Coordinates of C-alpha atoms in Angstrom, one line a residue:
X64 CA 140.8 34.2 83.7
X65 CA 140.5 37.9 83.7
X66 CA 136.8 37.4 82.8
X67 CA 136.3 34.9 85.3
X68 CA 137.6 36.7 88.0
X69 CA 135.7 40.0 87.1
X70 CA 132.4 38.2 86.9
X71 CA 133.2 36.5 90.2
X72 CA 133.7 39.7 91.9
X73 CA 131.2 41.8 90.8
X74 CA 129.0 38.4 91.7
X75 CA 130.3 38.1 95.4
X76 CA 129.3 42.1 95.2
X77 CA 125.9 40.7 93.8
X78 CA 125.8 37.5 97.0
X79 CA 126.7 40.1 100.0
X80 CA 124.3 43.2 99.4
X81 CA 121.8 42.6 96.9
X82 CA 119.6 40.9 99.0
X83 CA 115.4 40.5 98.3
X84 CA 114.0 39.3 95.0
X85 CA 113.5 40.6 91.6
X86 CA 110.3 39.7 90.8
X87 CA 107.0 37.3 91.6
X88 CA 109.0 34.4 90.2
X89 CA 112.2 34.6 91.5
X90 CA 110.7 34.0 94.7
X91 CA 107.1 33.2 95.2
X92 CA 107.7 30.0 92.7
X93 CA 110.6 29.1 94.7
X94 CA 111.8 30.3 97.4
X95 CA 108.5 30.8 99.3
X96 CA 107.2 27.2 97.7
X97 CA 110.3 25.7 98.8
X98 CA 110.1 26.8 102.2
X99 CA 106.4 26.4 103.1
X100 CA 107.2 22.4 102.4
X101 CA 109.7 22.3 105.0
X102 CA 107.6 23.6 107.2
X103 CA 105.2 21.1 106.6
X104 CA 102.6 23.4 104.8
X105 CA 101.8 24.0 101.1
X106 CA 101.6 27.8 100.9
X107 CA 100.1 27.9 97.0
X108 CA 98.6 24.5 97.1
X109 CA 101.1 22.7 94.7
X110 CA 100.1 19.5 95.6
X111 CA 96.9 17.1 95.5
X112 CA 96.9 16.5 99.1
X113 CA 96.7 20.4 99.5
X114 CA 93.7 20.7 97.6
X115 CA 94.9 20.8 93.9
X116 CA 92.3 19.2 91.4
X117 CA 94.5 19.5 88.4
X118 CA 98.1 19.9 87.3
X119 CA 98.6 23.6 87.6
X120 CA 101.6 23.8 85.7
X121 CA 104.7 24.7 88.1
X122 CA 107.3 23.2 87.8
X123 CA 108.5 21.2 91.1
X124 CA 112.0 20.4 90.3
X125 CA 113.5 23.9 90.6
X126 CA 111.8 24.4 93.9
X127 CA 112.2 20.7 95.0
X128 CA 116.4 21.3 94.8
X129 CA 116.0 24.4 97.4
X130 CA 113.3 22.2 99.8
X131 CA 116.4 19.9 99.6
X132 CA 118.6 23.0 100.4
X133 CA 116.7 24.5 103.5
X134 CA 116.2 20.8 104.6
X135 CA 120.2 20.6 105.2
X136 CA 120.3 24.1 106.5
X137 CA 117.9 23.5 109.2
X138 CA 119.8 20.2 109.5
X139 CA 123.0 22.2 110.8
X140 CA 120.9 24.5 112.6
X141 CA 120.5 27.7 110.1
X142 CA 117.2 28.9 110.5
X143 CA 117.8 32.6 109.4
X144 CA 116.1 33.4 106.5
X145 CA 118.7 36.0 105.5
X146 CA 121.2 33.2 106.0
X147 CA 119.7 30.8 103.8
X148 CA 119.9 33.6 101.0
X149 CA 123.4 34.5 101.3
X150 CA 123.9 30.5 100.7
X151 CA 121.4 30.4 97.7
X152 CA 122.6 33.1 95.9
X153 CA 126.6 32.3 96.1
X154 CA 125.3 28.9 94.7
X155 CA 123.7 30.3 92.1
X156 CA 126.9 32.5 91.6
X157 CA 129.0 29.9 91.3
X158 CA 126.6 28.5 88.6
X159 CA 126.4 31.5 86.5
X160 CA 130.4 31.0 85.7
X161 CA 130.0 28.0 84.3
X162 CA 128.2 30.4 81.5
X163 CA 131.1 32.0 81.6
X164 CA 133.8 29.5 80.7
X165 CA 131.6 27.8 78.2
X166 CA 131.1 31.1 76.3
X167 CA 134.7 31.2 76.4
X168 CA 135.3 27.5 75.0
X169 CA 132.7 27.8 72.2
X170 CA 134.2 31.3 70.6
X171 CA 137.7 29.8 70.9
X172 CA 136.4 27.0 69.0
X173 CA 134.9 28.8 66.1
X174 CA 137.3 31.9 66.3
X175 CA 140.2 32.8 68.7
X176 CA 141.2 33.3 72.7
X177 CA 140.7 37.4 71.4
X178 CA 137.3 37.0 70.6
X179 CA 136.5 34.3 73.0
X180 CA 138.3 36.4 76.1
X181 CA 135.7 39.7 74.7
X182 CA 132.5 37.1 74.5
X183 CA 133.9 36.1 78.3
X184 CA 134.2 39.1 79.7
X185 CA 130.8 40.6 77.9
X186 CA 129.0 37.4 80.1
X187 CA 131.2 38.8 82.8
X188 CA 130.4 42.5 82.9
X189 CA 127.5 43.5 81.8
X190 CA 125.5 45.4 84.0
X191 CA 122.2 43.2 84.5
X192 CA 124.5 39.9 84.6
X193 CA 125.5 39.8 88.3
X194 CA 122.4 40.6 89.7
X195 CA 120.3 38.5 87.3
X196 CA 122.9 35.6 88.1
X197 CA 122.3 35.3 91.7
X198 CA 118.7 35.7 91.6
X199 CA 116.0 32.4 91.3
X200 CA 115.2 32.5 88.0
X201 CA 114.8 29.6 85.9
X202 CA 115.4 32.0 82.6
X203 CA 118.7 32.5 83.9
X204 CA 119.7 28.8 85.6
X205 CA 118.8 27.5 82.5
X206 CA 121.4 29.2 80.3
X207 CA 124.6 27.2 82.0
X208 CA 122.9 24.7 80.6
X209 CA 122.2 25.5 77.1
X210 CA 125.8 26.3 76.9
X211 CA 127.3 22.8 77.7
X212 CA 124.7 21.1 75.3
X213 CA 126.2 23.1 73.2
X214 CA 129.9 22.4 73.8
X215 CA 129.1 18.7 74.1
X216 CA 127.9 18.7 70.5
X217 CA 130.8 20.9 69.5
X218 CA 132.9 18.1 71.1
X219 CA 131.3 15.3 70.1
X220 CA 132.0 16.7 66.1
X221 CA 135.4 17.4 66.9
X222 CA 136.0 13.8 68.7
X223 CA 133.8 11.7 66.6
X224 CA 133.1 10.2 69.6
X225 CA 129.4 10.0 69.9
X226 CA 128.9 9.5 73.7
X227 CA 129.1 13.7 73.8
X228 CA 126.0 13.9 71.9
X229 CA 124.6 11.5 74.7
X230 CA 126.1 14.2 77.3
X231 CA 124.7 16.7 75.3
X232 CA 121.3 15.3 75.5
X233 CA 121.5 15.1 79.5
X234 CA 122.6 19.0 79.8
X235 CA 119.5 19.9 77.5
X236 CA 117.4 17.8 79.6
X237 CA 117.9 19.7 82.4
X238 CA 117.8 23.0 80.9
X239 CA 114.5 22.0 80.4
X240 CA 113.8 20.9 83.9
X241 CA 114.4 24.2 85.2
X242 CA 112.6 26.3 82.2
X243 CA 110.1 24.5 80.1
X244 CA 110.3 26.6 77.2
X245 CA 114.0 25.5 76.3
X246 CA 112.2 22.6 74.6
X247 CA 112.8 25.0 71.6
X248 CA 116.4 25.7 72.0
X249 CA 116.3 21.5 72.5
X250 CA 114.2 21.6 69.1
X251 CA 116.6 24.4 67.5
X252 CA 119.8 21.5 68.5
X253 CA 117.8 18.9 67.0
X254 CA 117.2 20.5 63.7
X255 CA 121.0 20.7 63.3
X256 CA 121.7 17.8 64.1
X257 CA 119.2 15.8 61.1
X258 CA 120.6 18.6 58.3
X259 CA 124.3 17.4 59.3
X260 CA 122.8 13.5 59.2
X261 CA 123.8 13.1 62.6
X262 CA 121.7 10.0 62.8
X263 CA 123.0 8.1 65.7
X264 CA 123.8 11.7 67.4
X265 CA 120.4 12.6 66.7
X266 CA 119.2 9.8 68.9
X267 CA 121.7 9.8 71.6
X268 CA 121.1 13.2 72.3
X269 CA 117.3 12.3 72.3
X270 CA 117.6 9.6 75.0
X271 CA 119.7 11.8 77.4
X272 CA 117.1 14.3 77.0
X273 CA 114.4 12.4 78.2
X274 CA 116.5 10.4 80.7
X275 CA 116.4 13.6 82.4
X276 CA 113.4 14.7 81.7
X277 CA 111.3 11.7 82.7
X278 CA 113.9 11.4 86.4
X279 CA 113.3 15.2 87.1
X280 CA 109.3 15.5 85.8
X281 CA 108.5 12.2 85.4
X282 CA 108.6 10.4 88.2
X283 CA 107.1 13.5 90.7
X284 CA 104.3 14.0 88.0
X285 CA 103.5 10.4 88.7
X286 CA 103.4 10.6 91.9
X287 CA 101.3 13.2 92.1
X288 CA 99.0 12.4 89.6
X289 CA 99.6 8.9 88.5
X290 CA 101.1 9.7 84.7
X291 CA 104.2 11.5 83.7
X292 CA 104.8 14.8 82.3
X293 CA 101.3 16.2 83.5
X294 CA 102.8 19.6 85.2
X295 CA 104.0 20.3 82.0
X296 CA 101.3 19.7 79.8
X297 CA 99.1 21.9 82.7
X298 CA 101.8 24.5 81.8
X299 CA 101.1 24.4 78.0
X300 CA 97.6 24.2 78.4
X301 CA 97.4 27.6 80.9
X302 CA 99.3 29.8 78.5
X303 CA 97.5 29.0 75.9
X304 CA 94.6 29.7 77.4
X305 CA 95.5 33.0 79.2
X306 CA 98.1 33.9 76.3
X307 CA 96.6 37.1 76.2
X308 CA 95.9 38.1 79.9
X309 CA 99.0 39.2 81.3
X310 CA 101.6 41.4 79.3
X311 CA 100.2 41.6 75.4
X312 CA 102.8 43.1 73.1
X313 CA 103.8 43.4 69.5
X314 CA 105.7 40.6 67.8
X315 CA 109.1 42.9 67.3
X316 CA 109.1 44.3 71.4
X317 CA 112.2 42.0 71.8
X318 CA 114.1 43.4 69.0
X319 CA 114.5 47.4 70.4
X320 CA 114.9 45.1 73.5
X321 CA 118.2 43.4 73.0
X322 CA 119.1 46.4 70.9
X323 CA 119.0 49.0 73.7
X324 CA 120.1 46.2 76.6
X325 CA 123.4 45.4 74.7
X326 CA 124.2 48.9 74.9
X327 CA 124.5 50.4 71.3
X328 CA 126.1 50.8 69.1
X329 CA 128.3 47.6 70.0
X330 CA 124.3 46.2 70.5
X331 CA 123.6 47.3 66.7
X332 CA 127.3 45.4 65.9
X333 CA 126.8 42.3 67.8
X334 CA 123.1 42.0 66.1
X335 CA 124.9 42.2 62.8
X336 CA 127.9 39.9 63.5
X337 CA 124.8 37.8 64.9
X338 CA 122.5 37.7 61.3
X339 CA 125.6 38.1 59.0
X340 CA 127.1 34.7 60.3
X341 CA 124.0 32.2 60.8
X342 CA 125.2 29.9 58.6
X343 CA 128.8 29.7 59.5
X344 CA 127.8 29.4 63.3
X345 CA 124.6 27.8 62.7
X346 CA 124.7 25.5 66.3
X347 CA 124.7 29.2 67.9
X348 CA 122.2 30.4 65.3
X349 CA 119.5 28.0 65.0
X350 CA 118.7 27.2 68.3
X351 CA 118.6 30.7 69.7
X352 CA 116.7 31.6 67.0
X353 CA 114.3 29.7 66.7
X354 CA 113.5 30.5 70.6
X355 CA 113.3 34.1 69.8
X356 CA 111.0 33.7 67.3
X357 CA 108.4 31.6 68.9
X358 CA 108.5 34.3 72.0
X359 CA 108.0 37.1 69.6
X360 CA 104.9 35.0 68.0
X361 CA 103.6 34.6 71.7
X362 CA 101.6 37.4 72.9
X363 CA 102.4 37.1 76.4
X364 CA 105.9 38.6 76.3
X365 CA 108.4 39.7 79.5
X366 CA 112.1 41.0 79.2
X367 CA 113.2 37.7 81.3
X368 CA 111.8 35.4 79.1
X369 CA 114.3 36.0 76.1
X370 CA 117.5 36.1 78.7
X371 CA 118.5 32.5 77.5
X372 CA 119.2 34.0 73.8
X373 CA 121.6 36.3 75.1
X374 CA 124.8 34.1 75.1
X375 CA 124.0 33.6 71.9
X376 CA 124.0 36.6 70.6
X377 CA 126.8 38.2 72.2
X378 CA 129.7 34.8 71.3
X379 CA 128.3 34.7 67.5
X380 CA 127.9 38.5 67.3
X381 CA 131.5 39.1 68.4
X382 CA 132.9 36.4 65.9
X383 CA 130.2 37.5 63.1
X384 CA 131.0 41.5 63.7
X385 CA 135.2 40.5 63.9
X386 CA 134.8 39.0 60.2
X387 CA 132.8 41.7 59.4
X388 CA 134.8 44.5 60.5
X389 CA 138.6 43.3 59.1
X390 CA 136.7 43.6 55.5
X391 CA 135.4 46.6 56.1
X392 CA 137.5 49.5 54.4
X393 CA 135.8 52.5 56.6
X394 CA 136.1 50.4 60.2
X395 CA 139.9 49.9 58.5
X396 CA 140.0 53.6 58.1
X397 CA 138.4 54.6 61.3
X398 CA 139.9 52.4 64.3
X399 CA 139.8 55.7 66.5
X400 CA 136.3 55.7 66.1
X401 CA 135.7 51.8 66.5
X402 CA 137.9 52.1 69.6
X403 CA 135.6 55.1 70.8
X404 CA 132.4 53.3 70.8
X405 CA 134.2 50.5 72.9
X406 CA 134.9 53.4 75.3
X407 CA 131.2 55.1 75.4
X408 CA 129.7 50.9 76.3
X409 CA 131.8 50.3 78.6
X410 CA 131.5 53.7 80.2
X411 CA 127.7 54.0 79.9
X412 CA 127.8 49.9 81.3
X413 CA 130.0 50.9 84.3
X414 CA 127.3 52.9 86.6
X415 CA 124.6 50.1 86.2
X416 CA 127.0 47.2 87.1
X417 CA 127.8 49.3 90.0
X418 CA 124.4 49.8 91.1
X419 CA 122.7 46.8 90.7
X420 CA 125.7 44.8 92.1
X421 CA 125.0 45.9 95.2
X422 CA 121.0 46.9 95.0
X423 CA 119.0 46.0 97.9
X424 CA 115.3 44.8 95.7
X425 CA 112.2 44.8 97.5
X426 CA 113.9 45.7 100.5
X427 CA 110.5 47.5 101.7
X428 CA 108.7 44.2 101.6
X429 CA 111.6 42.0 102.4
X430 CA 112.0 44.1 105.9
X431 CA 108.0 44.5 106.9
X432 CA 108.6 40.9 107.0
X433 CA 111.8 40.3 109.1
X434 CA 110.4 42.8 111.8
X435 CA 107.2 40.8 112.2
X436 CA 109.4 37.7 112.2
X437 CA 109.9 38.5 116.1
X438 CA 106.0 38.9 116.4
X439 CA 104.0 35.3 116.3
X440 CA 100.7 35.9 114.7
X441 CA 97.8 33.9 113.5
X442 CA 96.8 36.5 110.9
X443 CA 97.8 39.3 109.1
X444 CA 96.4 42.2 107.1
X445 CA 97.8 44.0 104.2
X446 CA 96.1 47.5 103.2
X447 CA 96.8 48.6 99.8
X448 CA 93.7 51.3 98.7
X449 CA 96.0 52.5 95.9
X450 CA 96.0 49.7 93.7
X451 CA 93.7 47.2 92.5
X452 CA 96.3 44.2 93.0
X453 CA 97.2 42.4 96.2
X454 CA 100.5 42.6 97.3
X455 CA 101.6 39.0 98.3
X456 CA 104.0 39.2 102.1
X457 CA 106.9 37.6 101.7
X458 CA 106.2 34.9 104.7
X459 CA 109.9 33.0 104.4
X460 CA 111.2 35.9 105.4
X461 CA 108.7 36.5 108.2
X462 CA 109.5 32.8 109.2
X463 CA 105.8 31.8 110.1
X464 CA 102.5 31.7 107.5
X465 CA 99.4 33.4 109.3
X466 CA 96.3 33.5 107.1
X467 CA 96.6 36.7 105.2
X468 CA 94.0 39.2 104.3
X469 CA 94.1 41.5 101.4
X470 CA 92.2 45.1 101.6
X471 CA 92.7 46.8 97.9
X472 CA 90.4 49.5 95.7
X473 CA 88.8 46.1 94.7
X474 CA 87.3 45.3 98.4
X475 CA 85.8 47.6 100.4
X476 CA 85.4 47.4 104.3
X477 CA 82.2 46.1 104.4
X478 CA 83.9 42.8 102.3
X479 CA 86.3 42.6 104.7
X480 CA 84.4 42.6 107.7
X481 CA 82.4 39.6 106.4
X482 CA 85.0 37.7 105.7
X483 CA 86.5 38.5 109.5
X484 CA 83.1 37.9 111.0
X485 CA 83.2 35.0 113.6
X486 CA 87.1 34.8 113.2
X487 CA 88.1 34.3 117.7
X488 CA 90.4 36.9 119.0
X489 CA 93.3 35.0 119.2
X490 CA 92.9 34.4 115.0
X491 CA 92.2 38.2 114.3
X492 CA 94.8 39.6 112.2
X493 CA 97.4 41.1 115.1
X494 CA 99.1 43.5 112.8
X495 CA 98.0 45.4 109.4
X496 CA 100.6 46.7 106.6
X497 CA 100.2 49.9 104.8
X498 CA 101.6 49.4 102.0
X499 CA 103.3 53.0 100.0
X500 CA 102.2 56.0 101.5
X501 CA 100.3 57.3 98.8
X502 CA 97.1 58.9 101.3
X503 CA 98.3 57.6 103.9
X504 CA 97.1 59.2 106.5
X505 CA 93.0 59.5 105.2
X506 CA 93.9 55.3 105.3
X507 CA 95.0 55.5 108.0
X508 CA 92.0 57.9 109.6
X509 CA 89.6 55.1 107.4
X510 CA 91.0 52.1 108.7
X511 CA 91.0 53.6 112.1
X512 CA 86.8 54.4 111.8
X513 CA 86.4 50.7 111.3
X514 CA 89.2 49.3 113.4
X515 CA 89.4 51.2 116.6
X516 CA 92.6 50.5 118.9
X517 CA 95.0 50.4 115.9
X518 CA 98.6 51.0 117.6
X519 CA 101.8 51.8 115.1
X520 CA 105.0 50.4 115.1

């Protein structure tokens, strides 16, 4: 309880003032998708109709629950994009206890309510977990998920009644329905499964699996594109095929990763507790596992993508490091100290929780956008000579989708005169955003040589 109600605080914190997004995901695969098909307009052209030739990859059921979401809040009138984010992330807060609790139910099962209430209140407290929890990303929706597959298992070899490996199967299958690569943690339950001759469980869980699977990417895959299962397999087939054009790093990045994100030295304890026991705790093992190794394998590797192993770690590391520790003649000898590195994590833990609790992300980008939300525009122009990227706007929260034009160190004015060239007046982009003010004012002075009249607001 005391867990519970510390994560749900430091999550209302979390709802209330840290407002924006994260990063590209957590809102241009959602949010922004989401709310361009409300409004009647497909913003990344998702679908056929839109001009899509092939299965892309994204995955529409994520984004198709918040379409249903803003389709009921503009149904009761609540058109405010601001709005519609304090309601999305106090859902997804809500959602992120259920990790919680579950984390709490499996360590009791395998240890005590002492270990389970520490392996709570880690899920509770730690710094990036309120801030990660209310944000959109399938990484972290994902891991509620995980956690009752696991529990149902758990249950279902506690009960002998087999209709929990059924249940099991169902919670799995929507794990993967918000992040496709869980198919390994799915794989990873599997596996333990056949070495324990769960035969029958083996195939119960199976069909819940793809009962979900085939009602949440089935039937819209066939729709769109007459055969089931096609976003996916457009998702396999673009990372392996740009596997190596985004971020490229060495096999062991995630190891200093977890190390130095768990805080250490309770980080270097919990990854000990975590090895030490794999066999005893092999449902918590082998499934995490096995996901962690296939994402170190993968050269395309970002901090999110291993968030779903976290859990993991932290409920068998506190069990495997408790066992550890009560044979351990110098952790007998040296509580003081024991107790002293508790102290220093939770100290060093404290400032970060505070911060990002209550961290307004993107707020630069998010607020561009809700001034021009009072200015109706056909176009818009976004000048960023200090990078070779293009900044994307953030149009939900502008509430309208002009055409955009990008000017960046990859275009220069010349290129973007031609592709204005015959535009009408009433289509010409009505406002430009600078964006940092690296130079400003020589871009400024530039834009102003090509584009006289400019007027700031």
């Amino acid at each position: 309880m005391v867990a519970l109600l510390a994560g749900g605080f430091f999550r209302l914190l979390a709802v209330f003032f840290s407002k924006g997004f994260g990063m590209h995901d957590d809102h241009f695969l959602v949010i922004e998708a989401a709310q361009s098909w409300v409004d009647g307009y497909d913003y990344d052209d998702w679908f056929p109709e839109s001009g899509a030739k092939t299965p892309s990859g994204h995955n529409f059921f994520y984004p198709g629950l918040h379409y249903l979401l803003f389709k009921f809040l503009e149904f009761i009138n609540i058109t405010d994009a601001q709005v519609k984010m304090y309601v999305v992330r106090f859902l997804h807060a809500l959602l992120s206890l259920v990790t919680i609790v579950y984390a709490y139910r499996i360590t009791q099962h395998y240890s005590d309510k002492k270990q389970a209430g520490m392996a709570a209140l880690l899920l509770a407290l730690l710094f990036f977990m309120p801030v990660l929890s209310v944000r959109n990303l399938a990484e972290v929706v994902c891991v509620p998920f995980l956690l009752m597959a696991t529990w149902h298992i758990i249950k279902a070899e506690k009960t002998q009644h087999l209709k929990w490996f059924f249940f099991s199967g169902l919670m799995a299958g929507f794990a993967f329905s918000f992040r496709y690569q869980t198919v390994f943690f799915i794989g990873g339950f599997g596996l333990y499964l056949l070495m324990h001759k769960e035969w029958k469980g083996t195939v119960l869980f199976s069909i819940g699996t793809l009962l979900v699977a085939l009602t949440t990417q089935g039937i819209v895959d066939i729709y769109n594109w007459g055969y089931p299962f096609a976003e996916f397999m457009g998702y396999l087939q673009y990372n392996i095929k740009y596997a190596e054009a985004y971020f490229t790093k060495p096999w062991y990045m995630y190891l200093p990763l977890i190390a130095g994100i768990l805080i250490p030295p309770i980080s270097i304890f919990l990854c000990i507790g975590y090895i030490r026991t794999w066999r005893k705790y092999l449902l918590i093992f082998l499934p995490s596992f096995l996901f962690l190794v296939v994402h170190s394998y993968f050269p395309n590797k970002q901090e999110r993508f291993i968030f779903p192993v976290f859990p993991f770690i932290i409920m068998s590391g506190i069990m495997g490091w408790h066992a550890f520790k009560n044979r351990s003649g110098f952790w007998q000898k040296n509580t003081k100290l024991y107790r002293a590195c508790w102290i220093f994590f939770w100290t060093v833990n404290a400032a970060p929780l505070c911060f990002l609790s209550v961290a307004y992300i993107k707020k630069d980008r998010v607020e561009a956008m809700r001034y021009l939300s009072n200015k109706k525009m056909n176009a818009l122009l976004i000048e960023d000579r200090t990078s070779d990227e293009f900044i994307m706007p953030v149009q939900f929260y502008m509430e309208q989708w002009p055409q955009v034009y990008g000017l960046n160190n990859k275009m220069d004015y010349d290129s973007l005169k031609t592709s204005l060239k015959g535009i009408p007046l009433e289509r010409f982009p009505a406002y430009v955003i600078f964006i940092k003010d690296d130079n400003l004012q020589q871009r400024l002075t530039d834009f102003e040589n090509q584009f006289a009249g400019l007027k700031f607001e």
